[in-house]
Short mmCIF file of C-alpha atoms and ligand atoms in Angstrom, two decimals:
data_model
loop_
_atom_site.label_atom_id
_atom_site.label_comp_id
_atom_site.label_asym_id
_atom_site.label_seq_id
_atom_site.Cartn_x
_atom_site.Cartn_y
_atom_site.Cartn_z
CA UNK A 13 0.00 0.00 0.00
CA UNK A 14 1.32 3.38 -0.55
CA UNK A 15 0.61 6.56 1.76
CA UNK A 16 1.21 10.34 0.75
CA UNK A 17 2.42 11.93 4.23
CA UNK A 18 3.39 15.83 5.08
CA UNK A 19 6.81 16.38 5.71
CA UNK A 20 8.18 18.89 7.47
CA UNK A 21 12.34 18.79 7.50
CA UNK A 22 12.56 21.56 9.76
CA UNK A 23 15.60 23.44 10.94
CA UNK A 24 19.38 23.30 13.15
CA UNK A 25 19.67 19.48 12.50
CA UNK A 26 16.27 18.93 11.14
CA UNK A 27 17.46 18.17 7.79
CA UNK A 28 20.28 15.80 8.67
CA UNK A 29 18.13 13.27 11.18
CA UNK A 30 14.77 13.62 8.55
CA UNK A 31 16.90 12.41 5.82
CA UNK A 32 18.02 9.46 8.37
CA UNK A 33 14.42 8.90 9.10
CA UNK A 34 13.47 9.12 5.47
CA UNK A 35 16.29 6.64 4.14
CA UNK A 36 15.24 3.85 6.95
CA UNK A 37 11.77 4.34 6.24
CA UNK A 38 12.59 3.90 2.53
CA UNK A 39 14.61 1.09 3.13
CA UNK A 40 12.30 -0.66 5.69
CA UNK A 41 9.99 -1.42 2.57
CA UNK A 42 6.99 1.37 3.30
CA UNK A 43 6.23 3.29 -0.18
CA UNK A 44 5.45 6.57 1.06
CA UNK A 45 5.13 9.69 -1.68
CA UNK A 46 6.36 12.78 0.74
CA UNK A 47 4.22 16.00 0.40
CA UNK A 48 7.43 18.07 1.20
CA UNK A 49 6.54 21.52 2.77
CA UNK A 50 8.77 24.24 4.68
CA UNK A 51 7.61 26.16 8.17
CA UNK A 52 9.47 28.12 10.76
CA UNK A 53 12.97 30.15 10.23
CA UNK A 54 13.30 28.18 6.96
CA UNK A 55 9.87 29.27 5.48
CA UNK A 56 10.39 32.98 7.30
CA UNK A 57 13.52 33.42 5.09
CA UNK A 58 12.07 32.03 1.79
CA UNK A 59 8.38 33.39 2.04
CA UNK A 60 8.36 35.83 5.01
CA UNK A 61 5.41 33.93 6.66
CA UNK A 62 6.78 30.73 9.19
CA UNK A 63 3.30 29.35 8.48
CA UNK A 64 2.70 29.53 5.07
CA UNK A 65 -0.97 28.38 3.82
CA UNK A 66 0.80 25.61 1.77
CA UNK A 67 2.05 23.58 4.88
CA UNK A 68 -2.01 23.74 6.45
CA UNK A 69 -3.47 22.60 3.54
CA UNK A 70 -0.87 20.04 2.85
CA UNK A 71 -1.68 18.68 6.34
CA UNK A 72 -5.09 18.87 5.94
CA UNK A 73 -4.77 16.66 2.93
CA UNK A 74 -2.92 14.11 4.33
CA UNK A 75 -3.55 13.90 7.91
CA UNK A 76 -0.30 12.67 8.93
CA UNK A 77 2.92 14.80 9.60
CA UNK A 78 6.13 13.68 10.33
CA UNK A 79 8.63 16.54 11.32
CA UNK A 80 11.69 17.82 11.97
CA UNK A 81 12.51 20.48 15.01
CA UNK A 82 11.57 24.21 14.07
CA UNK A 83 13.51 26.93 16.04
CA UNK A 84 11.38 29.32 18.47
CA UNK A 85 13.38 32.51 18.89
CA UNK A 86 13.75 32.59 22.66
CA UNK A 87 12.09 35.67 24.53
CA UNK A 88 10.88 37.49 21.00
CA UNK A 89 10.77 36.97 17.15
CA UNK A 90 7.37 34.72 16.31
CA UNK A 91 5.56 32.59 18.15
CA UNK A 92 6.31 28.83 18.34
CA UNK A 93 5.01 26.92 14.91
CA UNK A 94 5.26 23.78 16.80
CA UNK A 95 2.64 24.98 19.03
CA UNK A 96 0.57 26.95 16.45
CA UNK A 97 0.32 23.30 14.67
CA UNK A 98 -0.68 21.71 17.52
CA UNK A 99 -3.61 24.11 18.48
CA UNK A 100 -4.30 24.53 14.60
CA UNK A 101 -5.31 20.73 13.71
CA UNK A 102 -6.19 20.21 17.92
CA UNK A 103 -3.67 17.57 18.73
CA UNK A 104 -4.24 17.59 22.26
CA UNK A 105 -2.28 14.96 23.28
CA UNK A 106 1.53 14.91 23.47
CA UNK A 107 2.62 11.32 23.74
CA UNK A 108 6.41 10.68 24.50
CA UNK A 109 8.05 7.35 25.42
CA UNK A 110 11.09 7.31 27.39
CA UNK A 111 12.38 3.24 27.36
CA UNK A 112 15.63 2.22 27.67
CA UNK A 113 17.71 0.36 24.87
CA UNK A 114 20.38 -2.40 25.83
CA UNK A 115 23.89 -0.65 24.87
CA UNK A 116 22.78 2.73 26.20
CA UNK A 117 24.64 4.09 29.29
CA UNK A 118 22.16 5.51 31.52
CA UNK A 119 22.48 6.16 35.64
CA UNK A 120 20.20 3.08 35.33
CA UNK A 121 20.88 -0.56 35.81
CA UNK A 122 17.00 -2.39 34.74
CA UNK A 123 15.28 -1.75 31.71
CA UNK A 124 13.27 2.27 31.94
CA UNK A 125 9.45 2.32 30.19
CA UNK A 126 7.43 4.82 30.90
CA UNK A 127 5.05 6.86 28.67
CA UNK A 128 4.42 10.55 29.51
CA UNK A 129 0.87 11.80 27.97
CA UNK A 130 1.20 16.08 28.13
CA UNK A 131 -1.73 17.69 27.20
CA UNK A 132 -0.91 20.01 24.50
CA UNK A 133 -3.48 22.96 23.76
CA UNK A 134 -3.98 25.00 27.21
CA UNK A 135 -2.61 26.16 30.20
CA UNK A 136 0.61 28.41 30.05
CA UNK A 137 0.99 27.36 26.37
CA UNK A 138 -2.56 29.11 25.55
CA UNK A 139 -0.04 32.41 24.22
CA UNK A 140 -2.20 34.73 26.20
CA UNK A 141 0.40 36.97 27.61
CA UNK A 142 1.75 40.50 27.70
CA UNK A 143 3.69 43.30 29.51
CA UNK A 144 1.35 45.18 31.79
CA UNK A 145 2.80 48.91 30.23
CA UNK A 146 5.40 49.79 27.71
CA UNK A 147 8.37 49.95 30.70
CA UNK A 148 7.69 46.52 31.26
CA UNK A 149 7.02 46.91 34.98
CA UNK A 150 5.48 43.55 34.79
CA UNK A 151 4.32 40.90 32.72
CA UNK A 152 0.97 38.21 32.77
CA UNK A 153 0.41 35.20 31.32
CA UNK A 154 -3.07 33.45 31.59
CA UNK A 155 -3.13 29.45 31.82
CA UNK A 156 -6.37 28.27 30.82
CA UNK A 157 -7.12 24.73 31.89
CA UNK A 158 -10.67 23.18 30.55
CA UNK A 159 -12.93 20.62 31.63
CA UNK A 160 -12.98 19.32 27.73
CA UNK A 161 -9.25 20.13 27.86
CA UNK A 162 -8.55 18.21 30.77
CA UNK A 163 -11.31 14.71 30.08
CA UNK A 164 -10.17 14.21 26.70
CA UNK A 165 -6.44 13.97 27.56
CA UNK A 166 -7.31 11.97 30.85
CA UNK A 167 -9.12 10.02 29.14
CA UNK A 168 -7.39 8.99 26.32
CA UNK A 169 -4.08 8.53 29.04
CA UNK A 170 -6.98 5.62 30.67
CA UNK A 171 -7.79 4.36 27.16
CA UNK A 172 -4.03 3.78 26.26
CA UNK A 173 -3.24 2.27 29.35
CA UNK A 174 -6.49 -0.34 29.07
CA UNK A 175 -5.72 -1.53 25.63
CA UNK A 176 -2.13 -1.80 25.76
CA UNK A 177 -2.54 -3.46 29.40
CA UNK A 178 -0.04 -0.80 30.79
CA UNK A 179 -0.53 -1.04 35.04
CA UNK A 180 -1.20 2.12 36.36
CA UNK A 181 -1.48 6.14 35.21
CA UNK A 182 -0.29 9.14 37.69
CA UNK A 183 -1.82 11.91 37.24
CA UNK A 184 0.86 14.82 37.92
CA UNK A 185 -0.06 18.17 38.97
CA UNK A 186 0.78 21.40 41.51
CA UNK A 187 -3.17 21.83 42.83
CA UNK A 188 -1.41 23.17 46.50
CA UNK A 189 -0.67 26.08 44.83
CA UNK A 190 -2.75 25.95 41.43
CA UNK A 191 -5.89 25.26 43.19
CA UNK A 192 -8.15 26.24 40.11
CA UNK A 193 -6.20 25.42 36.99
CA UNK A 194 -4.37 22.42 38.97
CA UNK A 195 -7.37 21.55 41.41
CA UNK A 196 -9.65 21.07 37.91
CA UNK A 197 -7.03 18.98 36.41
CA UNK A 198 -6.87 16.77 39.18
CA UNK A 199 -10.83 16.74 39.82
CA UNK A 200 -11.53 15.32 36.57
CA UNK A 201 -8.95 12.75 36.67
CA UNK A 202 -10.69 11.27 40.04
CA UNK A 203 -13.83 11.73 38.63
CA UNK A 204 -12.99 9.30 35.64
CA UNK A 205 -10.23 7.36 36.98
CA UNK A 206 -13.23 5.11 38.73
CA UNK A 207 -14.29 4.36 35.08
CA UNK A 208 -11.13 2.13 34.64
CA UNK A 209 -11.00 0.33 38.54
CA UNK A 210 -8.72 -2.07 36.96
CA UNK A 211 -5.97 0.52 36.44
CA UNK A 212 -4.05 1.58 39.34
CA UNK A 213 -3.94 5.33 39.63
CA UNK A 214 -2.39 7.70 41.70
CA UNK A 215 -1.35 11.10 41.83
CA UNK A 216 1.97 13.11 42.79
CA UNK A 217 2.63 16.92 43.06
CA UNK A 218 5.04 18.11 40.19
CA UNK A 219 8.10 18.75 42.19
CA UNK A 220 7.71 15.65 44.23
CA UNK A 221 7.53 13.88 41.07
CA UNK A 222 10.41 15.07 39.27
CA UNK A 223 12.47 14.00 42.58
CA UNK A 224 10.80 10.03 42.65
CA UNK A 225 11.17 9.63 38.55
CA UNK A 226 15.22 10.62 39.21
CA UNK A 227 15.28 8.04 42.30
CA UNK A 228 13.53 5.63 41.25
CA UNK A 229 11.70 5.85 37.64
CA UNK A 230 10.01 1.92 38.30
CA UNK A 231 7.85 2.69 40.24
CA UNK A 232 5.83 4.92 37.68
CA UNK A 233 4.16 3.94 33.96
CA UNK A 234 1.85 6.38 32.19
CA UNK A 235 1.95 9.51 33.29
CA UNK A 236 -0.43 12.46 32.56
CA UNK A 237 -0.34 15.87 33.43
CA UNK A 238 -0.95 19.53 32.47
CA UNK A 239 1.56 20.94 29.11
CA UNK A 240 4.12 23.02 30.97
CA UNK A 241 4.93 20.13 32.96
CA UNK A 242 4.74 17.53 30.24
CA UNK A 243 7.11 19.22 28.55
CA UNK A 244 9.66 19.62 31.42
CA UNK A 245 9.03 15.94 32.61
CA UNK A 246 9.29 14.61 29.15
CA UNK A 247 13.02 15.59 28.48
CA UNK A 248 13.62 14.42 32.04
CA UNK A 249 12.30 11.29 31.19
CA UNK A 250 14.38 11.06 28.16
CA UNK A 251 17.84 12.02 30.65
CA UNK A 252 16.68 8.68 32.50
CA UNK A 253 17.06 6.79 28.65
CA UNK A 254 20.10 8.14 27.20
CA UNK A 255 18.91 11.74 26.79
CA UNK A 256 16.70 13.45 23.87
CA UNK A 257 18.69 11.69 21.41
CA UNK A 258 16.90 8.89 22.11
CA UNK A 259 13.47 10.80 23.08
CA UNK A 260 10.26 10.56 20.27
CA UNK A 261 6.66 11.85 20.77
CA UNK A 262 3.52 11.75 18.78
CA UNK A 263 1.12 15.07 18.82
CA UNK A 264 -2.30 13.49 17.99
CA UNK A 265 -5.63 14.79 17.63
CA UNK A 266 -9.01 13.35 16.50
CA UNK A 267 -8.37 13.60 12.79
CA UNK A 268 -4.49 14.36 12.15
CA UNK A 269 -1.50 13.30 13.83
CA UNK A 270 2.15 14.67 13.71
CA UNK A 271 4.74 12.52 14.72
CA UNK A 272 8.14 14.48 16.35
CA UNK A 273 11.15 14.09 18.23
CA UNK A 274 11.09 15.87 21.53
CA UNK A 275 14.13 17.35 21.28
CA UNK A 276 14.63 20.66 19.73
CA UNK A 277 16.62 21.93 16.79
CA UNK A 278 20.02 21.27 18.76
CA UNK A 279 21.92 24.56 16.80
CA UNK A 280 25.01 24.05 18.70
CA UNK A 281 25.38 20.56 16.67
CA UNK A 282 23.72 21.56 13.53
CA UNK A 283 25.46 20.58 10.19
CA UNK A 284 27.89 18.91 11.87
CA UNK A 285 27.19 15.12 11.31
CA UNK A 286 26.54 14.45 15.02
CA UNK A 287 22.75 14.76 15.81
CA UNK A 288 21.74 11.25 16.94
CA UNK A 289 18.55 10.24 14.66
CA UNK A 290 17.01 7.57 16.97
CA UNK A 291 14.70 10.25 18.39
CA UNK A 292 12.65 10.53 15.00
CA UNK A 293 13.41 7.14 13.95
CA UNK A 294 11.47 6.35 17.03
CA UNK A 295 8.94 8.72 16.21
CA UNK A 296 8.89 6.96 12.53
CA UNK A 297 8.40 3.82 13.85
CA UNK A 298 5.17 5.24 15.73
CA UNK A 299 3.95 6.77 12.88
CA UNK A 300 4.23 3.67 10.73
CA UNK A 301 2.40 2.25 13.50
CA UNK A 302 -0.13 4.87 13.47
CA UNK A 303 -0.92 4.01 9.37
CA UNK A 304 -0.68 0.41 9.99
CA UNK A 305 3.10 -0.50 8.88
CA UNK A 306 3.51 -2.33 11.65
CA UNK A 307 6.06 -5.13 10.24
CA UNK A 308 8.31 -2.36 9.02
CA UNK A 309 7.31 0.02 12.19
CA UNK A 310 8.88 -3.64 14.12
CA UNK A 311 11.65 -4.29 11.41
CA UNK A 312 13.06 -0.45 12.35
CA UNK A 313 12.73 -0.57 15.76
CA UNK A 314 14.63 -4.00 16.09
CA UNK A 315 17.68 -2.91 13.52
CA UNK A 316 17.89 -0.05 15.95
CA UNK A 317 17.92 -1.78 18.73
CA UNK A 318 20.89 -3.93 17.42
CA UNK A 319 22.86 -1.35 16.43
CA UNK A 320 22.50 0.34 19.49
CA UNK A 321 23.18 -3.09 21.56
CA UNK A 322 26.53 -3.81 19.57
CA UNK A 323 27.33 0.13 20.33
CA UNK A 324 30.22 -0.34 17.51
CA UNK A 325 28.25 2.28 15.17
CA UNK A 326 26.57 4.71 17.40
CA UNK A 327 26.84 8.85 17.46
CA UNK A 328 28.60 11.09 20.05
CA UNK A 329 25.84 11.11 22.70
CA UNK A 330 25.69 7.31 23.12
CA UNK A 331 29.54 6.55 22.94
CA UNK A 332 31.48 10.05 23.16
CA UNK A 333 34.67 7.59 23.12
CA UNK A 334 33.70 5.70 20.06
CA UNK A 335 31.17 7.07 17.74
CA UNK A 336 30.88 7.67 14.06
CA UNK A 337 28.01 10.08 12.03
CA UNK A 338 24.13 10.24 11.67
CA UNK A 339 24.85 9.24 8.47
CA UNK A 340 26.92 6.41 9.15
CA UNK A 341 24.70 5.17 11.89
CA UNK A 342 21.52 5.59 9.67
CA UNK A 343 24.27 3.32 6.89
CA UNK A 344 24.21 0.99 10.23
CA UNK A 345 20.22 0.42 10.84
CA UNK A 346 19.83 0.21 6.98
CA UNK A 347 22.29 -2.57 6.73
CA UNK A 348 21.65 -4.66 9.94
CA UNK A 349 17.69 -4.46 8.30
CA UNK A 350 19.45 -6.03 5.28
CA UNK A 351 20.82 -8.78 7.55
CA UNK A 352 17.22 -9.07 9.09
CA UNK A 353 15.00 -9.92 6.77
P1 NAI B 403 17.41 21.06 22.07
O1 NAI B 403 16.53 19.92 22.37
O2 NAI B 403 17.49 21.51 20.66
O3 NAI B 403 18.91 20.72 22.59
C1 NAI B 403 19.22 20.48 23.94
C2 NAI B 403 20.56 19.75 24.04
O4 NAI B 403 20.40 18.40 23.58
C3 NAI B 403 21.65 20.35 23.13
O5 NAI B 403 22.89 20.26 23.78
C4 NAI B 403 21.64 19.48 21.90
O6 NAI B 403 22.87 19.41 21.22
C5 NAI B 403 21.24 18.12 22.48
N1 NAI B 403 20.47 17.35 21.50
C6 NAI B 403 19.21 17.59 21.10
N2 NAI B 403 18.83 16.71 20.16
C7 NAI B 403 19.89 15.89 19.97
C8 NAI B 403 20.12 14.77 19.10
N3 NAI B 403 19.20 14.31 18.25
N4 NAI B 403 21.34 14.16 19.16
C9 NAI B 403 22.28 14.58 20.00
N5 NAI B 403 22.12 15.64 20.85
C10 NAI B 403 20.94 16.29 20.82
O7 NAI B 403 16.91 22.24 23.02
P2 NAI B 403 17.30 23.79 23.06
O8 NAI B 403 18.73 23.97 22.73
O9 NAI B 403 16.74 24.25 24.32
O10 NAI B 403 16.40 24.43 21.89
C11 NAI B 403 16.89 24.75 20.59
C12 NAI B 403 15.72 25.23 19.74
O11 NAI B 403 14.80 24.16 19.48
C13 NAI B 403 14.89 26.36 20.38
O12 NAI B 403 14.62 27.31 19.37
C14 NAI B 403 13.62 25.67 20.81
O13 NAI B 403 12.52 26.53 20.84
C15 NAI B 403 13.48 24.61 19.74
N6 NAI B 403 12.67 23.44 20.15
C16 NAI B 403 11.85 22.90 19.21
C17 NAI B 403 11.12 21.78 19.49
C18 NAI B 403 10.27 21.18 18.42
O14 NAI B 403 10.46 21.47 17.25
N7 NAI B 403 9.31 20.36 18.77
C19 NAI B 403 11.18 21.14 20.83
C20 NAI B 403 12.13 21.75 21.72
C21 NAI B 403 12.83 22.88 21.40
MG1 MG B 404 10.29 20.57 25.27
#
């Protein structure tokens, strides 16, 4: 079967892991016909807009996205396209694995698999925010939290858990001090955790929790919890695997999903050869899931997992004593595939 996808290469060392991901995929078997469109500082510089109406209606088309970091200028400049995709096509839920890979050194001895569901549409990420006067004297922003909000992510965190007979979901949240915004969150996760008995849940204030997943990660599995602490737990998550190298996540809505690493454009590697791939592989592998490749969505992940096992033919961030290229690590997968099948 073949599939026409959106891609989005993105920016820093978006270009040099998507071609990674793009080669394995190729080479995996999966006939995919790439709908190739730019956004961010790439599309700023060629067509002054970093959301040109081209990359929406390409999306729109095809429903599924898989793409490469985009560059948020920090403190001014535009707004975040990674969040104004996420709000545009509603992908409210931020799913990112963090699990462990034999060959990996991590401050871990036993095998690390947890999934972190961040809801991705409110709170501090709503963009309602500005400087009180023109001195900037001070400076507000609003974090909206929803009952829809909150029950469809909670919900679909439950759902996830049932069918993939995961053990338990914590519900992470700071309702001491956020008693509204925080207090709902947590609310509607008691009100619907009842719905799914069989599923031990719990819940743990944020800063408490970012303590117990660095002392001892086991005793956690799903995880939900509001965006701005999704995002924060999510890359310490990945620190527990091997680090965002090794990090993917899947932005998914009711009708489109966009399939990501977590980690950002990485500029102080860019161009360089160095960026380790595995992130969007990983996020490859769970979009070929998504469209129903599993064999070559399995076929990737294993070749990947060998490589990374034998650790002969990794990048810098998994062996900074002996480590070759993305490229020649993507060379790697392609050929232990080869050797697979
Ligand atoms: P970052 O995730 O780009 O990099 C953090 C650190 O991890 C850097 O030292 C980097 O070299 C390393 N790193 C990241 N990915 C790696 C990989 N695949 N292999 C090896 N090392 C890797 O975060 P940072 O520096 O805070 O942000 C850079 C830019 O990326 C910012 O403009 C930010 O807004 C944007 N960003 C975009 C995201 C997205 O497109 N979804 C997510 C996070 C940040
Ligand atoms: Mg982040």
């Amino acid at each position: 079967m073949s599939h026409k996808l959106t891609l989005i290469p993105g920016d820093g060392i978006g270009s040099e892991i998507i071609q990674a991901a793009t080669r394995v995929i190729y080479e995996a078997g999966v006939n995919i016909e790439w709908d190739v469109v730019e956004a961010g500082m790439t599309a700023l510089e060629k067509y002054h807009d970093p959301l040109p109406k081209e990359v929406i209606e390409s999306i729109d088309r095809n429903k599924v996205v898989l793409k490469g970091p985009l560059t948020t200028p920090v403190g001014k400049g535009f707004r975040s396209i990674n969040v104004a995709l996420r709000k545009e096509f509603e992908l409210y839920v931020n799913q990112r694995p963090a699990k462990t890979y034999k060959g990996i050194k991590t401050l871990y001895f036993d095998h690390i698999d947890l999934i972190i569901f961040r809801e991705n549409l409110e709170e501090f990420y709503s963009g309602i925010e500005h400087y009180i006067d023109s001195s900037k004297s001070a400076a507000e922003t609003i974090g909206i939290i929803t009952r829809r909000g909150s029950e469809r992510i909670i919900r679909y965190a439950f759902e996830f858990v049932k069918k993939h007979g995961r053990k338990k979901l914590t519900v992470v949240h700071k309702a001491n001090i956020l008693k509204f915004t925080g207090g709902l969150f947590l609310d509607i996760a008691e009100e619907i955790a009842p719905e799914y008995s069989e599923i031990q849940f719990d819940d743990k204030i944020v800063d408490n929790m970012a303590m117990q997943m660095v002392m001892n990660p086991y005793q956690f599995d799903c995880i939900v919890t509001t965006n701005l602490f999704g995002d924060i737990l999510s890359d310490l998550a990945s620190g527990l695997v091997g680090g965002l190298g090794m990090a993917p996540g899947a932005n998914i809505g009711d009708s489109v999903a966009m399939f990501e690493a977590v980690h950002g454009s990485a500029p102080d590697i860019a161009g360089q050869n160095i960026a380790n791939p595995s992130a969007i592989i990983l996020a490859s592998v769970m979009m070929l899931q998504h469209i129903g490749e599993d064999e070559a969505a399995k076929k990737i992940e294993k070749a990947l997992a060998a490589v990374i096992e034998k650790g002969e033919k990794v990048t810098r961030d998994i062996n900074p004593k002996n480590f070759i290229g993305t490229k020649e690590f993507t060379d790697a997968i392609i050929s232990q595939m080869e050797g697979q099948s």
